[in-house]
């Protein structure tokens, strides 16, 4: 009974960490007091572990807030009973917290913050050296970063060229530089040659989901040029698949 209680506490706490950082970092770039995920007004520290009613908007929490708590507990139990061979329970949960934070912020703000990438890079470097050694870890990180940097630059050139042809200015980007940094982090974590599979899976997932999304938009008559989906979740999904399932 005690281990299950401990697993529940760790899972709920993991969700609290993701919710807190996803609410404050994009708004303040600092570890400020908790804020309402809906309106951004300051809340008490009690709300970190149990969402209290916001004085400003009178909401107790967003769907995302509760979803992250539930996902944290669920992930904790899955990892407890089926720990990944290369990470184990505790490291597996730690990386899911990091990946969850990246995904939530990217979906809500279309951002992958540089400080988040920097912390992830340090974590991935240490973890990668333990898993693969110095050489394969650094090669994987460099390869992931450079490949995504090429895609980033090609995306910028494509949008600028297409904008000139259409005679319309656009500030949209196919990939953000945060995606480039994230690919480097995941490259360090997966090492060489694992990063190759990670990028291929992410590209395939991104292409399939983006194609379906644009098709639905076209059918509904809501298509707009240069509309792009956040790419971070696809990189995260590929890394999770390779680290936790294969």
PDB file of N, CA and C in Angstrom, residues 8-106:
ATOM      1  N   UNK A   8       1.629   7.563  -6.246  1.00  0.00           N
ATOM      2  CA  UNK A   8       0.585   8.564  -6.478  1.00  0.00           C
ATOM      3  C   UNK A   8       1.077   9.963  -6.144  1.00  0.00           C
ATOM      4  N   UNK A   9       1.756  10.100  -5.015  1.00  0.00           N
ATOM      5  CA  UNK A   9       2.284  11.412  -4.607  1.00  0.00           C
ATOM      6  C   UNK A   9       3.290  11.939  -5.630  1.00  0.00           C
ATOM      7  N   UNK A  10       4.191  11.066  -6.079  1.00  0.00           N
ATOM      8  CA  UNK A  10       5.181  11.496  -7.061  1.00  0.00           C
ATOM      9  C   UNK A  10       4.523  11.879  -8.389  1.00  0.00           C
ATOM     10  N   UNK A  11       3.508  11.124  -8.803  1.00  0.00           N
ATOM     11  CA  UNK A  11       2.815  11.448 -10.048  1.00  0.00           C
ATOM     12  C   UNK A  11       2.077  12.767  -9.962  1.00  0.00           C
ATOM     13  N   UNK A  12       1.390  12.998  -8.839  1.00  0.00           N
ATOM     14  CA  UNK A  12       0.657  14.259  -8.654  1.00  0.00           C
ATOM     15  C   UNK A  12       1.633  15.429  -8.574  1.00  0.00           C
ATOM     16  N   UNK A  13       2.749  15.225  -7.877  1.00  0.00           N
ATOM     17  CA  UNK A  13       3.766  16.272  -7.763  1.00  0.00           C
ATOM     18  C   UNK A  13       4.384  16.583  -9.125  1.00  0.00           C
ATOM     19  N   UNK A  14       4.564  15.554  -9.937  1.00  0.00           N
ATOM     20  CA  UNK A  14       5.088  15.771 -11.285  1.00  0.00           C
ATOM     21  C   UNK A  14       4.140  16.641 -12.099  1.00  0.00           C
ATOM     22  N   UNK A  15       2.847  16.350 -11.986  1.00  0.00           N
ATOM     23  CA  UNK A  15       1.858  17.184 -12.670  1.00  0.00           C
ATOM     24  C   UNK A  15       1.873  18.609 -12.164  1.00  0.00           C
ATOM     25  N   UNK A  16       2.069  18.774 -10.840  1.00  0.00           N
ATOM     26  CA  UNK A  16       2.123  20.116 -10.254  1.00  0.00           C
ATOM     27  C   UNK A  16       3.303  20.906 -10.808  1.00  0.00           C
ATOM     28  N   UNK A  17       4.441  20.248 -10.961  1.00  0.00           N
ATOM     29  CA  UNK A  17       5.634  20.918 -11.490  1.00  0.00           C
ATOM     30  C   UNK A  17       5.391  21.383 -12.926  1.00  0.00           C
ATOM     31  N   UNK A  18       4.831  20.496 -13.747  1.00  0.00           N
ATOM     32  CA  UNK A  18       4.563  20.858 -15.147  1.00  0.00           C
ATOM     33  C   UNK A  18       3.576  22.019 -15.220  1.00  0.00           C
ATOM     34  N   UNK A  19       2.488  21.945 -14.456  1.00  0.00           N
ATOM     35  CA  UNK A  19       1.487  23.014 -14.473  1.00  0.00           C
ATOM     36  C   UNK A  19       2.077  24.343 -14.023  1.00  0.00           C
ATOM     37  N   UNK A  20       2.839  24.313 -12.945  1.00  0.00           N
ATOM     38  CA  UNK A  20       3.426  25.543 -12.416  1.00  0.00           C
ATOM     39  C   UNK A  20       4.366  26.192 -13.432  1.00  0.00           C
ATOM     40  N   UNK A  21       5.311  25.415 -13.944  1.00  0.00           N
ATOM     41  CA  UNK A  21       6.292  25.974 -14.872  1.00  0.00           C
ATOM     42  C   UNK A  21       5.645  26.403 -16.189  1.00  0.00           C
ATOM     43  N   UNK A  22       4.656  25.648 -16.664  1.00  0.00           N
ATOM     44  CA  UNK A  22       3.977  26.000 -17.911  1.00  0.00           C
ATOM     45  C   UNK A  22       3.157  27.277 -17.763  1.00  0.00           C
ATOM     46  N   UNK A  23       2.724  27.588 -16.547  1.00  0.00           N
ATOM     47  CA  UNK A  23       1.957  28.815 -16.305  1.00  0.00           C
ATOM     48  C   UNK A  23       2.857  30.029 -16.125  1.00  0.00           C
ATOM     49  N   UNK A  24       3.974  29.866 -15.397  1.00  0.00           N
ATOM     50  CA  UNK A  24       4.774  31.043 -15.044  1.00  0.00           C
ATOM     51  C   UNK A  24       5.895  31.354 -16.036  1.00  0.00           C
ATOM     52  N   UNK A  25       6.569  30.336 -16.574  1.00  0.00           N
ATOM     53  CA  UNK A  25       7.742  30.611 -17.408  1.00  0.00           C
ATOM     54  C   UNK A  25       7.414  31.404 -18.677  1.00  0.00           C
ATOM     55  N   UNK A  26       6.365  31.043 -19.440  1.00  0.00           N
ATOM     56  CA  UNK A  26       6.083  31.840 -20.647  1.00  0.00           C
ATOM     57  C   UNK A  26       5.664  33.275 -20.329  1.00  0.00           C
ATOM     58  N   UNK A  27       5.089  33.496 -19.141  1.00  0.00           N
ATOM     59  CA  UNK A  27       4.602  34.833 -18.788  1.00  0.00           C
ATOM     60  C   UNK A  27       5.668  35.691 -18.133  1.00  0.00           C
ATOM     61  N   UNK A  28       6.449  35.115 -17.237  1.00  0.00           N
ATOM     62  CA  UNK A  28       7.369  35.911 -16.429  1.00  0.00           C
ATOM     63  C   UNK A  28       8.837  35.596 -16.686  1.00  0.00           C
ATOM     64  N   UNK A  29       9.132  34.441 -17.289  1.00  0.00           N
ATOM     65  CA  UNK A  29      10.505  33.957 -17.498  1.00  0.00           C
ATOM     66  C   UNK A  29      11.257  33.767 -16.181  1.00  0.00           C
ATOM     67  N   UNK A  30      10.540  33.733 -15.064  1.00  0.00           N
ATOM     68  CA  UNK A  30      11.159  33.525 -13.752  1.00  0.00           C
ATOM     69  C   UNK A  30      10.308  32.552 -12.954  1.00  0.00           C
ATOM     70  N   UNK A  31      10.860  32.117 -11.805  1.00  0.00           N
ATOM     71  CA  UNK A  31      10.107  31.233 -10.906  1.00  0.00           C
ATOM     72  C   UNK A  31       9.282  32.093  -9.950  1.00  0.00           C
ATOM     73  N   UNK A  32       8.268  32.712 -10.480  1.00  0.00           N
ATOM     74  CA  UNK A  32       7.429  33.616  -9.697  1.00  0.00           C
ATOM     75  C   UNK A  32       6.362  32.830  -8.944  1.00  0.00           C
ATOM     76  N   UNK A  33       5.499  33.546  -8.260  1.00  0.00           N
ATOM     77  CA  UNK A  33       4.370  32.906  -7.582  1.00  0.00           C
ATOM     78  C   UNK A  33       3.468  32.241  -8.619  1.00  0.00           C
ATOM     79  N   UNK A  34       2.728  31.210  -8.216  1.00  0.00           N
ATOM     80  CA  UNK A  34       1.810  30.564  -9.163  1.00  0.00           C
ATOM     81  C   UNK A  34       0.811  31.556  -9.734  1.00  0.00           C
ATOM     82  N   UNK A  35       0.448  31.344 -10.979  1.00  0.00           N
ATOM     83  CA  UNK A  35      -0.531  32.211 -11.631  1.00  0.00           C
ATOM     84  C   UNK A  35      -1.645  31.361 -12.212  1.00  0.00           C
ATOM     85  N   UNK A  36      -2.771  31.986 -12.451  1.00  0.00           N
ATOM     86  CA  UNK A  36      -3.908  31.305 -13.061  1.00  0.00           C
ATOM     87  C   UNK A  36      -3.569  30.982 -14.508  1.00  0.00           C
ATOM     88  N   UNK A  37      -3.750  29.739 -14.885  1.00  0.00           N
ATOM     89  CA  UNK A  37      -3.448  29.344 -16.254  1.00  0.00           C
ATOM     90  C   UNK A  37      -4.398  29.938 -17.261  1.00  0.00           C
ATOM     91  N   UNK A  38      -5.540  30.481 -16.800  1.00  0.00           N
ATOM     92  CA  UNK A  38      -6.519  31.046 -17.721  1.00  0.00           C
ATOM     93  C   UNK A  38      -6.315  32.547 -17.935  1.00  0.00           C
ATOM     94  N   UNK A  39      -6.186  33.301 -16.836  1.00  0.00           N
ATOM     95  CA  UNK A  39      -6.101  34.761 -16.965  1.00  0.00           C
ATOM     96  C   UNK A  39      -4.738  35.326 -16.583  1.00  0.00           C
ATOM     97  N   UNK A  40      -3.874  34.514 -15.955  1.00  0.00           N
ATOM     98  CA  UNK A  40      -2.539  34.968 -15.623  1.00  0.00           C
ATOM     99  C   UNK A  40      -2.413  35.733 -14.325  1.00  0.00           C
ATOM    100  N   UNK A  41      -3.500  35.882 -13.558  1.00  0.00           N
ATOM    101  CA  UNK A  41      -3.418  36.600 -12.283  1.00  0.00           C
ATOM    102  C   UNK A  41      -2.764  35.719 -11.223  1.00  0.00           C
ATOM    103  N   UNK A  42      -2.131  36.347 -10.239  1.00  0.00           N
ATOM    104  CA  UNK A  42      -1.373  35.621  -9.227  1.00  0.00           C
ATOM    105  C   UNK A  42      -2.287  34.820  -8.312  1.00  0.00           C
ATOM    106  N   UNK A  43      -1.815  33.627  -7.931  1.00  0.00           N
ATOM    107  CA  UNK A  43      -2.573  32.763  -7.028  1.00  0.00           C
ATOM    108  C   UNK A  43      -1.674  32.338  -5.874  1.00  0.00           C
ATOM    109  N   UNK A  44      -2.269  31.694  -4.878  1.00  0.00           N
ATOM    110  CA  UNK A  44      -1.509  31.252  -3.712  1.00  0.00           C
ATOM    111  C   UNK A  44      -0.695  30.011  -4.053  1.00  0.00           C
ATOM    112  N   UNK A  45       0.315  29.734  -3.218  1.00  0.00           N
ATOM    113  CA  UNK A  45       1.147  28.557  -3.426  1.00  0.00           C
ATOM    114  C   UNK A  45       0.372  27.264  -3.184  1.00  0.00           C
ATOM    115  N   UNK A  46      -0.743  27.356  -2.469  1.00  0.00           N
ATOM    116  CA  UNK A  46      -1.581  26.170  -2.256  1.00  0.00           C
ATOM    117  C   UNK A  46      -2.084  25.632  -3.586  1.00  0.00           C
ATOM    118  N   UNK A  47      -2.346  26.545  -4.518  1.00  0.00           N
ATOM    119  CA  UNK A  47      -2.888  26.146  -5.818  1.00  0.00           C
ATOM    120  C   UNK A  47      -1.893  25.338  -6.636  1.00  0.00           C
ATOM    121  N   UNK A  48      -0.634  25.319  -6.188  1.00  0.00           N
ATOM    122  CA  UNK A  48       0.371  24.542  -6.907  1.00  0.00           C
ATOM    123  C   UNK A  48       0.025  23.052  -6.906  1.00  0.00           C
ATOM    124  N   UNK A  49      -0.513  22.574  -5.773  1.00  0.00           N
ATOM    125  CA  UNK A  49      -0.847  21.153  -5.656  1.00  0.00           C
ATOM    126  C   UNK A  49      -2.351  20.881  -5.702  1.00  0.00           C
ATOM    127  N   UNK A  50      -3.161  21.927  -5.496  1.00  0.00           N
ATOM    128  CA  UNK A  50      -4.599  21.755  -5.638  1.00  0.00           C
ATOM    129  C   UNK A  50      -5.185  23.067  -6.135  1.00  0.00           C
ATOM    130  N   UNK A  51      -5.630  23.114  -7.390  1.00  0.00           N
ATOM    131  CA  UNK A  51      -6.083  24.383  -7.970  1.00  0.00           C
ATOM    132  C   UNK A  51      -7.188  25.044  -7.149  1.00  0.00           C
ATOM    133  N   UNK A  52      -6.909  26.239  -6.642  1.00  0.00           N
ATOM    134  CA  UNK A  52      -7.897  27.015  -5.899  1.00  0.00           C
ATOM    135  C   UNK A  52      -8.602  27.971  -6.848  1.00  0.00           C
ATOM    136  N   UNK A  53      -9.724  28.496  -6.410  1.00  0.00           N
ATOM    137  CA  UNK A  53     -10.495  29.401  -7.268  1.00  0.00           C
ATOM    138  C   UNK A  53      -9.734  30.705  -7.473  1.00  0.00           C
ATOM    139  N   UNK A  54      -9.666  31.149  -8.715  1.00  0.00           N
ATOM    140  CA  UNK A  54      -8.978  32.390  -9.048  1.00  0.00           C
ATOM    141  C   UNK A  54      -9.846  33.578  -8.659  1.00  0.00           C
ATOM    142  N   UNK A  55      -9.266  34.551  -7.972  1.00  0.00           N
ATOM    143  CA  UNK A  55     -10.021  35.743  -7.561  1.00  0.00           C
ATOM    144  C   UNK A  55     -10.453  36.581  -8.754  1.00  0.00           C
ATOM    145  N   UNK A  56      -9.687  36.492  -9.860  1.00  0.00           N
ATOM    146  CA  UNK A  56      -9.963  37.331 -11.015  1.00  0.00           C
ATOM    147  C   UNK A  56     -11.033  36.727 -11.926  1.00  0.00           C
ATOM    148  N   UNK A  57     -10.823  35.494 -12.370  1.00  0.00           N
ATOM    149  CA  UNK A  57     -11.761  34.889 -13.326  1.00  0.00           C
ATOM    150  C   UNK A  57     -12.710  33.873 -12.689  1.00  0.00           C
ATOM    151  N   UNK A  58     -12.506  33.604 -11.399  1.00  0.00           N
ATOM    152  CA  UNK A  58     -13.390  32.708 -10.642  1.00  0.00           C
ATOM    153  C   UNK A  58     -13.374  31.268 -11.136  1.00  0.00           C
ATOM    154  N   UNK A  59     -12.321  30.880 -11.860  1.00  0.00           N
ATOM    155  CA  UNK A  59     -12.187  29.503 -12.316  1.00  0.00           C
ATOM    156  C   UNK A  59     -11.200  28.759 -11.425  1.00  0.00           C
ATOM    157  N   UNK A  60     -11.451  27.488 -11.201  1.00  0.00           N
ATOM    158  CA  UNK A  60     -10.607  26.706 -10.311  1.00  0.00           C
ATOM    159  C   UNK A  60      -9.395  26.118 -11.035  1.00  0.00           C
ATOM    160  N   UNK A  61      -9.498  25.970 -12.309  1.00  0.00           N
ATOM    161  CA  UNK A  61      -8.386  25.420 -13.080  1.00  0.00           C
ATOM    162  C   UNK A  61      -8.835  25.141 -14.500  1.00  0.00           C
ATOM    163  N   UNK A  62      -7.884  25.054 -15.405  1.00  0.00           N
ATOM    164  CA  UNK A  62      -8.213  24.771 -16.794  1.00  0.00           C
ATOM    165  C   UNK A  62      -8.302  23.258 -17.014  1.00  0.00           C
ATOM    166  N   UNK A  63      -8.816  22.889 -18.166  1.00  0.00           N
ATOM    167  CA  UNK A  63      -8.839  21.470 -18.524  1.00  0.00           C
ATOM    168  C   UNK A  63      -7.425  20.916 -18.556  1.00  0.00           C
ATOM    169  N   UNK A  64      -6.507  21.742 -19.060  1.00  0.00           N
ATOM    170  CA  UNK A  64      -5.107  21.312 -19.082  1.00  0.00           C
ATOM    171  C   UNK A  64      -4.574  21.058 -17.683  1.00  0.00           C
ATOM    172  N   UNK A  65      -4.914  21.909 -16.732  1.00  0.00           N
ATOM    173  CA  UNK A  65      -4.428  21.746 -15.363  1.00  0.00           C
ATOM    174  C   UNK A  65      -4.781  20.376 -14.818  1.00  0.00           C
ATOM    175  N   UNK A  66      -6.049  20.027 -14.900  1.00  0.00           N
ATOM    176  CA  UNK A  66      -6.494  18.738 -14.371  1.00  0.00           C
ATOM    177  C   UNK A  66      -5.976  17.590 -15.227  1.00  0.00           C
ATOM    178  N   UNK A  67      -5.916  17.797 -16.534  1.00  0.00           N
ATOM    179  CA  UNK A  67      -5.400  16.749 -17.414  1.00  0.00           C
ATOM    180  C   UNK A  67      -3.956  16.403 -17.111  1.00  0.00           C
ATOM    181  N   UNK A  68      -3.137  17.413 -16.813  1.00  0.00           N
ATOM    182  CA  UNK A  68      -1.733  17.172 -16.490  1.00  0.00           C
ATOM    183  C   UNK A  68      -1.605  16.431 -15.166  1.00  0.00           C
ATOM    184  N   UNK A  69      -2.430  16.786 -14.181  1.00  0.00           N
ATOM    185  CA  UNK A  69      -2.405  16.051 -12.912  1.00  0.00           C
ATOM    186  C   UNK A  69      -2.730  14.578 -13.130  1.00  0.00           C
ATOM    187  N   UNK A  70      -3.789  14.321 -13.879  1.00  0.00           N
ATOM    188  CA  UNK A  70      -4.203  12.933 -14.140  1.00  0.00           C
ATOM    189  C   UNK A  70      -3.127  12.201 -14.934  1.00  0.00           C
ATOM    190  N   UNK A  71      -2.566  12.882 -15.942  1.00  0.00           N
ATOM    191  CA  UNK A  71      -1.521  12.258 -16.753  1.00  0.00           C
ATOM    192  C   UNK A  71      -0.286  11.955 -15.913  1.00  0.00           C
ATOM    193  N   UNK A  72       0.034  12.847 -14.975  1.00  0.00           N
ATOM    194  CA  UNK A  72       1.189  12.621 -14.113  1.00  0.00           C
ATOM    195  C   UNK A  72       1.027  11.377 -13.259  1.00  0.00           C
ATOM    196  N   UNK A  73      -0.150  11.222 -12.658  1.00  0.00           N
ATOM    197  CA  UNK A  73      -0.398  10.039 -11.830  1.00  0.00           C
ATOM    198  C   UNK A  73      -0.424   8.781 -12.691  1.00  0.00           C
ATOM    199  N   UNK A  74      -1.076   8.859 -13.844  1.00  0.00           N
ATOM    200  CA  UNK A  74      -1.130   7.698 -14.728  1.00  0.00           C
ATOM    201  C   UNK A  74       0.246   7.271 -15.210  1.00  0.00           C
ATOM    202  N   UNK A  75       1.062   8.254 -15.609  1.00  0.00           N
ATOM    203  CA  UNK A  75       2.418   7.943 -16.057  1.00  0.00           C
ATOM    204  C   UNK A  75       3.248   7.350 -14.938  1.00  0.00           C
ATOM    205  N   UNK A  76       3.061   7.857 -13.729  1.00  0.00           N
ATOM    206  CA  UNK A  76       3.808   7.345 -12.576  1.00  0.00           C
ATOM    207  C   UNK A  76       3.502   5.875 -12.331  1.00  0.00           C
ATOM    208  N   UNK A  77       2.243   5.506 -12.427  1.00  0.00           N
ATOM    209  CA  UNK A  77       1.865   4.105 -12.209  1.00  0.00           C
ATOM    210  C   UNK A  77       2.380   3.210 -13.342  1.00  0.00           C
ATOM    211  N   UNK A  78       2.271   3.683 -14.580  1.00  0.00           N
ATOM    212  CA  UNK A  78       2.760   2.882 -15.705  1.00  0.00           C
ATOM    213  C   UNK A  78       4.255   2.638 -15.569  1.00  0.00           C
ATOM    214  N   UNK A  79       4.996   3.686 -15.212  1.00  0.00           N
ATOM    215  CA  UNK A  79       6.442   3.537 -15.060  1.00  0.00           C
ATOM    216  C   UNK A  79       6.804   2.656 -13.873  1.00  0.00           C
ATOM    217  N   UNK A  80       5.988   2.703 -12.821  1.00  0.00           N
ATOM    218  CA  UNK A  80       6.262   1.873 -11.643  1.00  0.00           C
ATOM    219  C   UNK A  80       6.157   0.394 -11.979  1.00  0.00           C
ATOM    220  N   UNK A  81       5.125   0.045 -12.745  1.00  0.00           N
ATOM    221  CA  UNK A  81       4.909  -1.368 -13.076  1.00  0.00           C
ATOM    222  C   UNK A  81       5.683  -1.798 -14.322  1.00  0.00           C
ATOM    223  N   UNK A  82       5.965  -0.845 -15.222  1.00  0.00           N
ATOM    224  CA  UNK A  82       6.693  -1.173 -16.452  1.00  0.00           C
ATOM    225  C   UNK A  82       7.822  -0.155 -16.658  1.00  0.00           C
ATOM    226  N   UNK A  83       8.829  -0.169 -15.808  1.00  0.00           N
ATOM    227  CA  UNK A  83       9.912   0.825 -15.934  1.00  0.00           C
ATOM    228  C   UNK A  83      10.734   0.578 -17.198  1.00  0.00           C
ATOM    229  N   UNK A  84      11.087   1.635 -17.930  1.00  0.00           N
ATOM    230  CA  UNK A  84      11.912   1.463 -19.130  1.00  0.00           C
ATOM    231  C   UNK A  84      13.296   0.955 -18.751  1.00  0.00           C
ATOM    232  N   UNK A  85      13.821   0.050 -19.547  1.00  0.00           N
ATOM    233  CA  UNK A  85      15.100  -0.596 -19.228  1.00  0.00           C
ATOM    234  C   UNK A  85      16.238   0.395 -19.067  1.00  0.00           C
ATOM    235  N   UNK A  86      16.297   1.408 -19.942  1.00  0.00           N
ATOM    236  CA  UNK A  86      17.450   2.304 -19.951  1.00  0.00           C
ATOM    237  C   UNK A  86      17.338   3.443 -18.933  1.00  0.00           C
ATOM    238  N   UNK A  87      16.146   3.676 -18.403  1.00  0.00           N
ATOM    239  CA  UNK A  87      15.971   4.812 -17.508  1.00  0.00           C
ATOM    240  C   UNK A  87      15.536   4.417 -16.105  1.00  0.00           C
ATOM    241  N   UNK A  88      14.723   3.382 -15.995  1.00  0.00           N
ATOM    242  CA  UNK A  88      14.168   3.046 -14.701  1.00  0.00           C
ATOM    243  C   UNK A  88      13.021   3.978 -14.338  1.00  0.00           C
ATOM    244  N   UNK A  89      12.476   3.786 -13.135  1.00  0.00           N
ATOM    245  CA  UNK A  89      11.287   4.551 -12.737  1.00  0.00           C
ATOM    246  C   UNK A  89      11.583   6.028 -12.530  1.00  0.00           C
ATOM    247  N   UNK A  90      12.552   6.362 -11.703  1.00  0.00           N
ATOM    248  CA  UNK A  90      12.760   7.752 -11.296  1.00  0.00           C
ATOM    249  C   UNK A  90      13.264   8.621 -12.448  1.00  0.00           C
ATOM    250  N   UNK A  91      14.253   8.157 -13.180  1.00  0.00           N
ATOM    251  CA  UNK A  91      14.724   8.921 -14.327  1.00  0.00           C
ATOM    252  C   UNK A  91      13.663   8.981 -15.422  1.00  0.00           C
ATOM    253  N   UNK A  92      12.912   7.895 -15.567  1.00  0.00           N
ATOM    254  CA  UNK A  92      11.834   7.896 -16.551  1.00  0.00           C
ATOM    255  C   UNK A  92      10.787   8.944 -16.227  1.00  0.00           C
ATOM    256  N   UNK A  93      10.440   9.071 -14.939  1.00  0.00           N
ATOM    257  CA  UNK A  93       9.458  10.070 -14.535  1.00  0.00           C
ATOM    258  C   UNK A  93      10.030  11.474 -14.686  1.00  0.00           C
ATOM    259  N   UNK A  94      11.296  11.648 -14.357  1.00  0.00           N
ATOM    260  CA  UNK A  94      11.929  12.959 -14.496  1.00  0.00           C
ATOM    261  C   UNK A  94      11.885  13.438 -15.950  1.00  0.00           C
ATOM    262  N   UNK A  95      12.203  12.550 -16.880  1.00  0.00           N
ATOM    263  CA  UNK A  95      12.198  12.955 -18.279  1.00  0.00           C
ATOM    264  C   UNK A  95      10.789  13.190 -18.805  1.00  0.00           C
ATOM    265  N   UNK A  96       9.812  12.461 -18.284  1.00  0.00           N
ATOM    266  CA  UNK A  96       8.434  12.731 -18.693  1.00  0.00           C
ATOM    267  C   UNK A  96       7.977  14.099 -18.206  1.00  0.00           C
ATOM    268  N   UNK A  97       8.446  14.528 -17.033  1.00  0.00           N
ATOM    269  CA  UNK A  97       8.140  15.880 -16.554  1.00  0.00           C
ATOM    270  C   UNK A  97       8.725  16.911 -17.516  1.00  0.00           C
ATOM    271  N   UNK A  98       9.975  16.693 -17.905  1.00  0.00           N
ATOM    272  CA  UNK A  98      10.617  17.634 -18.829  1.00  0.00           C
ATOM    273  C   UNK A  98       9.890  17.649 -20.178  1.00  0.00           C
ATOM    274  N   UNK A  99       9.639  16.475 -20.735  1.00  0.00           N
ATOM    275  CA  UNK A  99       8.961  16.415 -22.025  1.00  0.00           C
ATOM    276  C   UNK A  99       7.549  16.999 -21.943  1.00  0.00           C
ATOM    277  N   UNK A 100       6.866  16.720 -20.834  1.00  0.00           N
ATOM    278  CA  UNK A 100       5.523  17.265 -20.663  1.00  0.00           C
ATOM    279  C   UNK A 100       5.531  18.780 -20.644  1.00  0.00           C
ATOM    280  N   UNK A 101       6.519  19.364 -19.964  1.00  0.00           N
ATOM    281  CA  UNK A 101       6.634  20.820 -19.919  1.00  0.00           C
ATOM    282  C   UNK A 101       6.857  21.391 -21.315  1.00  0.00           C
ATOM    283  N   UNK A 102       7.751  20.775 -22.070  1.00  0.00           N
ATOM    284  CA  UNK A 102       8.031  21.238 -23.431  1.00  0.00           C
ATOM    285  C   UNK A 102       6.775  21.197 -24.285  1.00  0.00           C
ATOM    286  N   UNK A 103       6.037  20.101 -24.215  1.00  0.00           N
ATOM    287  CA  UNK A 103       4.846  19.930 -25.049  1.00  0.00           C
ATOM    288  C   UNK A 103       3.759  20.920 -24.672  1.00  0.00           C
ATOM    289  N   UNK A 104       3.496  21.080 -23.379  1.00  0.00           N
ATOM    290  CA  UNK A 104       2.429  21.985 -22.943  1.00  0.00           C
ATOM    291  C   UNK A 104       2.727  23.417 -23.368  1.00  0.00           C
ATOM    292  N   UNK A 105       3.944  23.886 -23.131  1.00  0.00           N
ATOM    293  CA  UNK A 105       4.287  25.262 -23.502  1.00  0.00           C
ATOM    294  C   UNK A 105       4.247  25.439 -25.018  1.00  0.00           C
ATOM    295  N   UNK A 106       4.732  24.456 -25.748  1.00  0.00           N
ATOM    296  CA  UNK A 106       4.749  24.579 -27.206  1.00  0.00           C
ATOM    297  C   UNK A 106       3.343  24.593 -27.782  1.00  0.00           C
TER     298      UNK A 106
END
